[in-house]
CSV table of C-alpha atoms and ligand atoms in Angstrom, one decimal:
chain,number,residue,atom,x,y,z
A,5,UNK,CA,-50.1,18.0,-74.5
A,6,UNK,CA,-50.0,17.9,-70.7
A,7,UNK,CA,-48.3,20.9,-69.1
A,8,UNK,CA,-47.8,22.1,-65.6
A,9,UNK,CA,-48.3,25.6,-64.3
A,10,UNK,CA,-44.7,26.4,-65.1
A,11,UNK,CA,-45.1,25.3,-68.7
A,12,UNK,CA,-43.1,22.1,-68.3
A,13,UNK,CA,-44.4,19.4,-70.6
A,14,UNK,CA,-45.4,16.3,-68.6
A,15,UNK,CA,-45.1,13.3,-70.9
A,16,UNK,CA,-43.7,10.6,-68.7
A,17,UNK,CA,-45.6,8.6,-66.0
A,18,UNK,CA,-44.0,6.2,-63.6
A,19,UNK,CA,-46.3,3.7,-62.1
A,20,UNK,CA,-45.6,1.7,-58.9
A,21,UNK,CA,-47.6,-1.4,-59.5
A,22,UNK,CA,-47.1,-2.7,-56.0
A,23,UNK,CA,-45.4,-1.6,-52.8
A,24,UNK,CA,-44.4,-5.3,-52.1
A,25,UNK,CA,-41.0,-6.6,-52.8
A,26,UNK,CA,-39.1,-9.9,-52.5
A,27,UNK,CA,-35.9,-7.9,-51.5
A,28,UNK,CA,-35.4,-5.5,-48.7
A,29,UNK,CA,-32.5,-3.3,-49.8
A,30,UNK,CA,-30.8,-1.5,-47.0
A,31,UNK,CA,-31.2,1.9,-48.5
A,32,UNK,CA,-34.8,1.4,-49.7
A,33,UNK,CA,-36.7,-0.4,-46.8
A,34,UNK,CA,-36.4,-0.8,-43.1
A,35,UNK,CA,-36.2,-4.4,-41.9
A,36,UNK,CA,-39.7,-4.4,-40.5
A,37,UNK,CA,-41.3,-2.5,-43.4
A,38,UNK,CA,-45.1,-3.2,-43.4
A,39,UNK,CA,-46.8,-3.4,-46.7
A,40,UNK,CA,-50.2,-1.9,-47.4
A,41,UNK,CA,-53.4,-3.9,-47.0
A,42,UNK,CA,-54.3,-5.4,-50.4
A,43,UNK,CA,-57.6,-3.5,-50.7
A,44,UNK,CA,-55.7,-0.2,-50.6
A,45,UNK,CA,-53.7,-1.0,-53.8
A,46,UNK,CA,-55.1,-0.1,-57.1
A,47,UNK,CA,-56.3,-3.2,-59.0
A,48,UNK,CA,-54.5,-3.8,-62.3
A,49,UNK,CA,-57.7,-2.7,-64.2
A,50,UNK,CA,-57.7,0.5,-62.2
A,51,UNK,CA,-54.0,1.1,-63.1
A,52,UNK,CA,-54.8,0.5,-66.7
A,53,UNK,CA,-57.7,3.1,-66.6
A,54,UNK,CA,-55.5,5.7,-65.0
A,55,UNK,CA,-52.7,5.0,-67.5
A,56,UNK,CA,-55.2,5.4,-70.3
A,57,UNK,CA,-56.3,8.8,-69.0
A,58,UNK,CA,-52.7,10.0,-69.0
A,59,UNK,CA,-52.1,8.7,-72.5
A,60,UNK,CA,-55.2,10.4,-73.7
A,61,UNK,CA,-53.8,13.6,-72.2
A,62,UNK,CA,-50.5,13.2,-74.1
A,63,UNK,CA,-48.3,11.1,-71.9
A,64,UNK,CA,-46.1,9.0,-74.3
A,65,UNK,CA,-43.8,7.1,-71.9
A,66,UNK,CA,-44.7,4.8,-69.0
A,67,UNK,CA,-42.3,3.1,-66.7
A,68,UNK,CA,-43.6,0.3,-64.4
A,69,UNK,CA,-41.8,0.0,-61.2
A,70,UNK,CA,-42.5,-0.7,-57.5
A,71,UNK,CA,-41.8,-2.3,-55.0
A,72,UNK,CA,-40.9,-5.1,-57.3
A,73,UNK,CA,-43.3,-4.9,-60.3
A,74,UNK,CA,-42.6,-8.5,-61.4
A,75,UNK,CA,-43.9,-10.0,-58.1
A,76,UNK,CA,-47.4,-8.5,-58.7
A,77,UNK,CA,-49.7,-11.3,-59.7
A,78,UNK,CA,-50.8,-11.0,-63.4
A,79,UNK,CA,-48.5,-8.0,-64.1
A,80,UNK,CA,-48.1,-9.4,-67.6
A,81,UNK,CA,-51.7,-8.6,-68.3
A,82,UNK,CA,-51.0,-5.0,-67.4
A,83,UNK,CA,-48.0,-5.0,-69.7
A,84,UNK,CA,-50.0,-6.3,-72.6
A,85,UNK,CA,-52.8,-3.7,-72.0
A,86,UNK,CA,-50.3,-0.9,-71.9
A,87,UNK,CA,-48.2,-2.3,-74.7
A,88,UNK,CA,-51.2,-2.2,-77.0
A,89,UNK,CA,-52.4,1.2,-75.9
A,90,UNK,CA,-52.6,3.6,-78.9
A,91,UNK,CA,-50.6,6.8,-78.3
A,92,UNK,CA,-48.2,5.2,-75.8
A,93,UNK,CA,-44.7,5.2,-77.5
A,94,UNK,CA,-42.6,3.7,-74.8
A,95,UNK,CA,-43.3,1.1,-72.2
A,96,UNK,CA,-40.3,0.4,-70.0
A,97,UNK,CA,-39.8,-1.4,-66.6
A,98,UNK,CA,-37.5,-1.2,-63.6
A,99,UNK,CA,-36.9,-4.5,-61.8
A,100,UNK,CA,-34.6,-6.0,-59.2
A,101,UNK,CA,-34.1,-8.9,-61.7
A,102,UNK,CA,-35.2,-11.7,-59.4
A,103,UNK,CA,-38.0,-12.9,-61.8
A,104,UNK,CA,-36.3,-12.1,-65.1
A,105,UNK,CA,-35.0,-15.5,-65.8
A,106,UNK,CA,-38.6,-16.7,-65.9
A,107,UNK,CA,-40.3,-13.6,-67.4
A,108,UNK,CA,-37.9,-11.8,-69.8
A,109,UNK,CA,-39.5,-13.4,-72.9
A,110,UNK,CA,-43.1,-12.7,-71.9
A,111,UNK,CA,-42.2,-9.1,-71.1
A,112,UNK,CA,-40.7,-8.6,-74.5
A,113,UNK,CA,-43.7,-10.1,-76.2
A,114,UNK,CA,-46.1,-7.9,-74.1
A,115,UNK,CA,-44.4,-4.8,-75.6
A,116,UNK,CA,-41.9,-3.8,-72.9
A,117,UNK,CA,-39.1,-2.2,-74.9
A,118,UNK,CA,-36.4,-1.4,-72.4
A,119,UNK,CA,-35.5,-2.7,-69.0
A,120,UNK,CA,-33.6,-1.2,-66.0
A,121,UNK,CA,-32.2,-3.8,-63.7
A,122,UNK,CA,-30.9,-2.9,-60.2
A,123,UNK,CA,-27.7,-4.4,-59.2
A,124,UNK,CA,-25.3,-2.8,-56.7
A,125,UNK,CA,-22.6,-5.5,-56.4
A,126,UNK,CA,-21.1,-8.5,-58.2
A,127,UNK,CA,-20.2,-10.2,-54.9
A,128,UNK,CA,-22.7,-12.8,-53.8
A,129,UNK,CA,-22.2,-12.2,-50.1
A,130,UNK,CA,-22.4,-8.5,-50.4
A,131,UNK,CA,-25.5,-8.8,-52.6
A,132,UNK,CA,-27.2,-10.8,-49.8
A,133,UNK,CA,-26.1,-8.1,-47.3
A,134,UNK,CA,-27.4,-5.2,-49.3
A,135,UNK,CA,-30.6,-6.7,-50.4
A,136,UNK,CA,-31.0,-8.6,-47.1
A,137,UNK,CA,-32.5,-11.7,-49.0
A,138,UNK,CA,-31.5,-11.5,-52.7
A,139,UNK,CA,-29.6,-14.2,-54.6
A,140,UNK,CA,-27.0,-12.7,-57.0
A,141,UNK,CA,-26.8,-15.7,-59.3
A,142,UNK,CA,-30.6,-15.6,-60.0
A,143,UNK,CA,-30.3,-11.9,-60.9
A,144,UNK,CA,-27.3,-12.5,-63.2
A,145,UNK,CA,-29.2,-15.3,-64.9
A,146,UNK,CA,-32.1,-12.9,-65.3
A,147,UNK,CA,-29.9,-10.3,-67.0
A,148,UNK,CA,-28.6,-13.0,-69.4
A,149,UNK,CA,-32.2,-14.0,-70.2
A,150,UNK,CA,-33.1,-10.4,-70.9
A,151,UNK,CA,-30.0,-10.0,-73.1
A,152,UNK,CA,-31.0,-13.1,-75.1
A,153,UNK,CA,-34.4,-11.6,-75.8
A,154,UNK,CA,-32.9,-8.5,-77.5
A,155,UNK,CA,-34.5,-5.7,-75.6
A,156,UNK,CA,-33.8,-2.3,-77.2
A,157,UNK,CA,-31.6,-1.4,-74.2
A,158,UNK,CA,-30.9,-2.8,-70.8
A,159,UNK,CA,-29.6,-0.5,-68.2
A,160,UNK,CA,-28.2,-1.4,-64.8
A,161,UNK,CA,-28.9,0.8,-61.8
A,162,UNK,CA,-26.5,0.9,-59.0
A,163,UNK,CA,-26.9,2.8,-55.8
A,164,UNK,CA,-23.4,3.6,-54.5
A,165,UNK,CA,-22.8,3.6,-50.7
A,166,UNK,CA,-19.4,4.7,-49.6
A,167,UNK,CA,-17.6,2.0,-47.7
A,168,UNK,CA,-20.1,-0.7,-48.9
A,169,UNK,CA,-19.8,-1.1,-52.7
A,170,UNK,CA,-17.9,1.9,-53.9
A,171,UNK,CA,-14.8,-0.2,-54.5
A,172,UNK,CA,-16.8,-2.2,-57.1
A,173,UNK,CA,-17.7,0.8,-59.3
A,174,UNK,CA,-15.0,-0.1,-62.0
A,175,UNK,CA,-16.0,-3.8,-61.9
A,176,UNK,CA,-19.6,-2.9,-62.5
A,177,UNK,CA,-18.7,-0.6,-65.4
A,178,UNK,CA,-16.6,-3.4,-67.0
A,179,UNK,CA,-19.4,-6.0,-66.4
A,180,UNK,CA,-21.8,-3.6,-68.2
A,181,UNK,CA,-19.5,-2.8,-71.0
A,182,UNK,CA,-18.7,-6.5,-71.6
A,183,UNK,CA,-22.4,-7.3,-72.0
A,184,UNK,CA,-23.3,-4.3,-74.1
A,185,UNK,CA,-25.3,-2.8,-71.3
A,186,UNK,CA,-25.7,0.7,-70.0
A,187,UNK,CA,-25.2,1.5,-66.4
A,188,UNK,CA,-26.3,4.4,-64.1
A,189,UNK,CA,-24.9,5.2,-60.7
A,190,UNK,CA,-27.4,6.7,-58.3
A,191,UNK,CA,-26.8,8.9,-55.3
A,192,UNK,CA,-28.8,7.5,-52.3
A,193,UNK,CA,-31.8,9.6,-51.6
A,194,UNK,CA,-33.0,10.4,-48.1
A,195,UNK,CA,-36.4,8.8,-48.5
A,196,UNK,CA,-38.0,7.0,-45.5
A,197,UNK,CA,-36.3,6.5,-42.1
A,198,UNK,CA,-33.7,3.8,-42.0
A,199,UNK,CA,-31.4,2.7,-39.2
A,200,UNK,CA,-29.1,0.3,-41.1
A,201,UNK,CA,-26.6,3.0,-42.0
A,202,UNK,CA,-26.0,6.7,-41.6
A,203,UNK,CA,-26.8,8.3,-44.9
A,204,UNK,CA,-24.5,11.2,-44.3
A,205,UNK,CA,-21.5,8.8,-44.0
A,206,UNK,CA,-22.4,6.6,-47.0
A,207,UNK,CA,-23.2,9.4,-49.4
A,208,UNK,CA,-21.0,9.5,-52.5
A,209,UNK,CA,-21.6,12.2,-55.0
A,210,UNK,CA,-21.9,11.5,-58.7
A,211,UNK,CA,-18.9,13.8,-59.2
A,212,UNK,CA,-16.8,11.5,-57.0
A,213,UNK,CA,-18.0,8.4,-58.8
A,214,UNK,CA,-17.3,9.9,-62.2
A,215,UNK,CA,-13.8,10.9,-61.2
A,216,UNK,CA,-13.2,7.4,-60.0
A,217,UNK,CA,-14.3,5.9,-63.3
A,218,UNK,CA,-12.2,8.4,-65.2
A,219,UNK,CA,-9.1,7.1,-63.3
A,220,UNK,CA,-9.3,4.1,-65.7
A,221,UNK,CA,-11.7,4.9,-68.6
A,222,UNK,CA,-12.3,8.0,-70.7
A,223,UNK,CA,-15.9,9.2,-70.6
A,224,UNK,CA,-17.3,11.2,-73.5
A,225,UNK,CA,-20.1,13.6,-72.5
A,226,UNK,CA,-23.4,12.9,-74.2
A,227,UNK,CA,-26.2,15.4,-74.9
A,228,UNK,CA,-28.8,12.8,-74.3
A,229,UNK,CA,-31.4,13.8,-71.7
A,230,UNK,CA,-34.4,12.0,-70.3
A,231,UNK,CA,-35.7,15.2,-68.6
A,232,UNK,CA,-34.8,13.6,-65.3
A,233,UNK,CA,-31.9,13.6,-62.8
A,234,UNK,CA,-29.6,11.6,-65.1
A,235,UNK,CA,-26.6,12.9,-67.0
A,236,UNK,CA,-25.0,10.5,-69.6
A,237,UNK,CA,-21.6,9.8,-70.9
A,238,UNK,CA,-20.4,7.3,-73.4
A,239,UNK,CA,-17.7,4.9,-72.4
A,240,UNK,CA,-14.8,5.3,-74.9
A,241,UNK,CA,-14.3,2.2,-77.0
A,242,UNK,CA,-17.6,0.7,-76.2
A,243,UNK,CA,-21.4,1.1,-76.9
A,244,UNK,CA,-22.2,1.5,-73.3
A,245,UNK,CA,-23.6,4.6,-71.7
A,246,UNK,CA,-22.7,5.6,-68.2
A,247,UNK,CA,-25.3,7.6,-66.4
A,248,UNK,CA,-25.2,9.6,-63.1
A,249,UNK,CA,-28.4,10.1,-61.3
A,250,UNK,CA,-27.8,13.0,-58.9
A,251,UNK,CA,-31.0,14.1,-57.1
A,252,UNK,CA,-28.9,15.6,-54.4
A,253,UNK,CA,-26.0,17.3,-56.2
A,254,UNK,CA,-27.7,18.2,-59.4
A,255,UNK,CA,-30.9,20.1,-59.6
A,256,UNK,CA,-33.0,18.9,-62.5
A,257,UNK,CA,-36.4,20.3,-61.5
A,258,UNK,CA,-36.4,22.9,-64.3
A,259,UNK,CA,-36.7,20.2,-67.0
A,260,UNK,CA,-38.8,17.7,-64.9
A,261,UNK,CA,-41.2,16.0,-67.3
A,262,UNK,CA,-42.6,13.3,-65.0
A,263,UNK,CA,-45.2,12.4,-62.5
A,264,UNK,CA,-45.6,9.3,-60.4
A,265,UNK,CA,-48.6,7.1,-59.5
A,266,UNK,CA,-48.1,5.2,-56.2
A,267,UNK,CA,-49.4,1.7,-55.7
A,268,UNK,CA,-52.3,3.0,-53.7
A,269,UNK,CA,-53.3,5.5,-56.5
A,270,UNK,CA,-51.8,8.7,-55.2
A,271,UNK,CA,-50.5,10.9,-57.9
A,272,UNK,CA,-47.2,12.5,-56.8
A,273,UNK,CA,-46.2,15.6,-58.6
A,274,UNK,CA,-42.6,15.6,-57.3
A,275,UNK,CA,-40.4,12.9,-55.7
A,276,UNK,CA,-39.0,15.4,-53.2
A,277,UNK,CA,-42.3,16.9,-52.0
A,278,UNK,CA,-45.4,15.5,-50.4
A,279,UNK,CA,-47.9,17.2,-52.9
A,280,UNK,CA,-50.2,14.5,-54.1
A,281,UNK,CA,-53.7,13.8,-55.4
A,282,UNK,CA,-55.9,10.8,-54.6
A,283,UNK,CA,-56.7,9.2,-58.0
A,284,UNK,CA,-57.9,6.0,-56.4
A,285,UNK,CA,-61.0,7.9,-55.1
A,286,UNK,CA,-61.6,9.2,-58.6
A,287,UNK,CA,-61.2,5.9,-60.5
A,288,UNK,CA,-63.3,4.0,-57.9
A,289,UNK,CA,-66.1,6.6,-58.3
A,290,UNK,CA,-66.0,6.2,-62.1
A,291,UNK,CA,-64.8,2.7,-62.9
A,292,UNK,CA,-63.4,2.3,-66.4
A,293,UNK,CA,-64.1,6.0,-67.3
A,294,UNK,CA,-61.2,8.4,-68.1
A,295,UNK,CA,-63.1,11.7,-68.2
A,296,UNK,CA,-63.3,12.4,-64.5
A,297,UNK,CA,-59.7,11.2,-64.2
A,298,UNK,CA,-58.5,13.6,-66.9
A,299,UNK,CA,-60.2,16.6,-65.2
A,300,UNK,CA,-58.5,15.6,-61.9
A,301,UNK,CA,-55.1,15.2,-63.6
A,302,UNK,CA,-55.4,18.6,-65.3
A,303,UNK,CA,-56.2,20.2,-62.0
A,304,UNK,CA,-53.3,18.5,-60.3
A,305,UNK,CA,-50.9,20.1,-62.8
A,306,UNK,CA,-51.4,23.3,-60.8
A,307,UNK,CA,-49.8,21.6,-57.8
A,308,UNK,CA,-46.6,20.4,-59.4
A,309,UNK,CA,-43.9,22.2,-57.3
A,310,UNK,CA,-41.1,24.2,-59.0
A,311,UNK,CA,-38.3,22.2,-57.3
A,312,UNK,CA,-37.3,19.9,-54.5
A,313,UNK,CA,-34.9,20.5,-51.6
A,314,UNK,CA,-33.1,17.2,-50.7
A,315,UNK,CA,-30.4,17.3,-48.1
A,316,UNK,CA,-28.6,14.3,-46.7
A,317,UNK,CA,-27.1,16.1,-43.8
A,318,UNK,CA,-30.4,17.1,-42.2
A,319,UNK,CA,-33.1,14.8,-40.8
A,320,UNK,CA,-35.1,12.9,-43.4
A,321,UNK,CA,-37.8,15.2,-44.9
A,322,UNK,CA,-39.8,12.7,-46.9
A,323,UNK,CA,-41.2,9.9,-44.9
A,324,UNK,CA,-42.2,7.6,-47.6
A,325,UNK,CA,-39.8,5.0,-48.9
A,326,UNK,CA,-38.7,4.6,-52.4
A,327,UNK,CA,-40.6,1.3,-52.7
A,328,UNK,CA,-43.8,3.4,-52.3
A,329,UNK,CA,-43.0,5.6,-55.3
A,330,UNK,CA,-40.8,3.5,-57.5
A,331,UNK,CA,-37.9,5.9,-57.8
B,571,LIG,N1,-37.6,-3.2,-57.2
B,571,LIG,C1,-37.2,-2.5,-58.4
B,571,LIG,C2,-35.7,-2.3,-58.4
B,571,LIG,O1,-35.1,-2.4,-57.4
B,571,LIG,O2,-35.2,-1.9,-59.5
B,571,LIG,C3,-38.0,-1.3,-58.7
B,571,LIG,C4,-38.2,-0.3,-57.6
B,571,LIG,S1,-36.8,0.4,-56.9
B,571,LIG,C5,-37.6,1.5,-55.6
B,571,LIG,C6,-36.3,1.6,-58.1
B,571,LIG,C7,-34.9,2.1,-58.0
B,571,LIG,O3,-34.8,2.9,-56.9
B,571,LIG,C8,-33.9,1.1,-57.9
B,571,LIG,O4,-32.9,1.2,-58.9
B,571,LIG,C9,-33.3,1.3,-56.5
B,571,LIG,O5,-31.9,1.0,-56.5
B,571,LIG,C10,-33.6,2.8,-56.3
B,571,LIG,N2,-33.6,3.2,-54.9
B,571,LIG,C11,-34.3,2.6,-53.9
B,571,LIG,N3,-34.1,3.3,-52.7
B,571,LIG,C12,-33.3,4.4,-53.0
B,571,LIG,C13,-32.8,5.4,-52.3
B,571,LIG,N4,-33.0,5.6,-51.0
B,571,LIG,N5,-32.0,6.3,-53.0
B,571,LIG,C14,-31.7,6.2,-54.3
B,571,LIG,N6,-32.2,5.2,-55.0
B,571,LIG,C15,-33.0,4.3,-54.4
B,572,LIG,FE1,-37.2,-3.9,-53.5
B,572,LIG,FE2,-36.2,-2.4,-55.4
B,572,LIG,FE3,-36.5,-1.4,-52.9
B,572,LIG,FE4,-34.7,-3.2,-53.4
B,572,LIG,S1,-34.8,-1.1,-54.3
B,572,LIG,S2,-36.1,-3.2,-51.7
B,572,LIG,S3,-35.6,-4.4,-54.9
B,572,LIG,S4,-38.1,-2.0,-54.2
């Protein structure tokens, strides 16, 4: 079992398989975001080796994210590799949904068990405005394809920006409930410098979002926990779960069970701190070998910080964008 220096079990690895994305969401990227040179990204084989090292150390859940994981060439190969890895109990993926209409079936066959699909609005024009380039219809079609494949669970992720999409919260809840989907509302995090909007003005706390939903629907608290920043409720009269991801207003660090691998192979010990370890150097020095990686990972557990200190009101403290780390 992998543990950090505070005794917290680390059993969940989130892997950003690419920093590239076909969308440029206003809260996630600046308009002129430059992607990393290809040679700096881990190859899919290197990602698989790093993942194997983690699984050999006791990690049982992996989430593939990005950037947009489904725009990485051959990502299905990686899903199949991970899906067949002994010891890995859960392979899940977070996507913007732009490729799901083509890939949902192959992802399911490769062993991906659950999907998170990001969708912040059900209005096509607003969708284009918030993603800068995305097409709502394609994403809705993708969600339908995923539903037809019968994934164990599909969860929608919605970043709420006051004055931009907060008036759609109830519509999004009802869309999720009608399709038997779960939905989580996410507080915007101050990652990376953006100029499109002022984060202090658009911030809407999970508490406000929850009260708004409760103006129309009863929410039943659930004890379910993923060890992360989410709190879950059940929507009365439906199978849907409503989650609130509150990195700003709810400190979850005490139960944090996760680490993150960036697309360039940096192991991040905390989303809200810069502590990291260069695993690309290790995997390139020992291709295909997990022993050196495992020693490096065990040493890195000593660096995992006790907590983060996010604050929307002050200047941005973490300069990397969410697309670098995958959320
Ligand atoms: N491209 C995929 C997607 O959009 O689902 C996966 C990567 S994306 C970085 C993962 C999640 O992070 C998405 O649900 C997105 O809405 C969320 N996200 C991005 N930037 C964020 C920010 N500044 N604050 C909070 N959530 C953010
Ligand atoms: Fe791309 Fe996801 Fe970031 Fe949007 S949130 S720009 S889809 S990585």
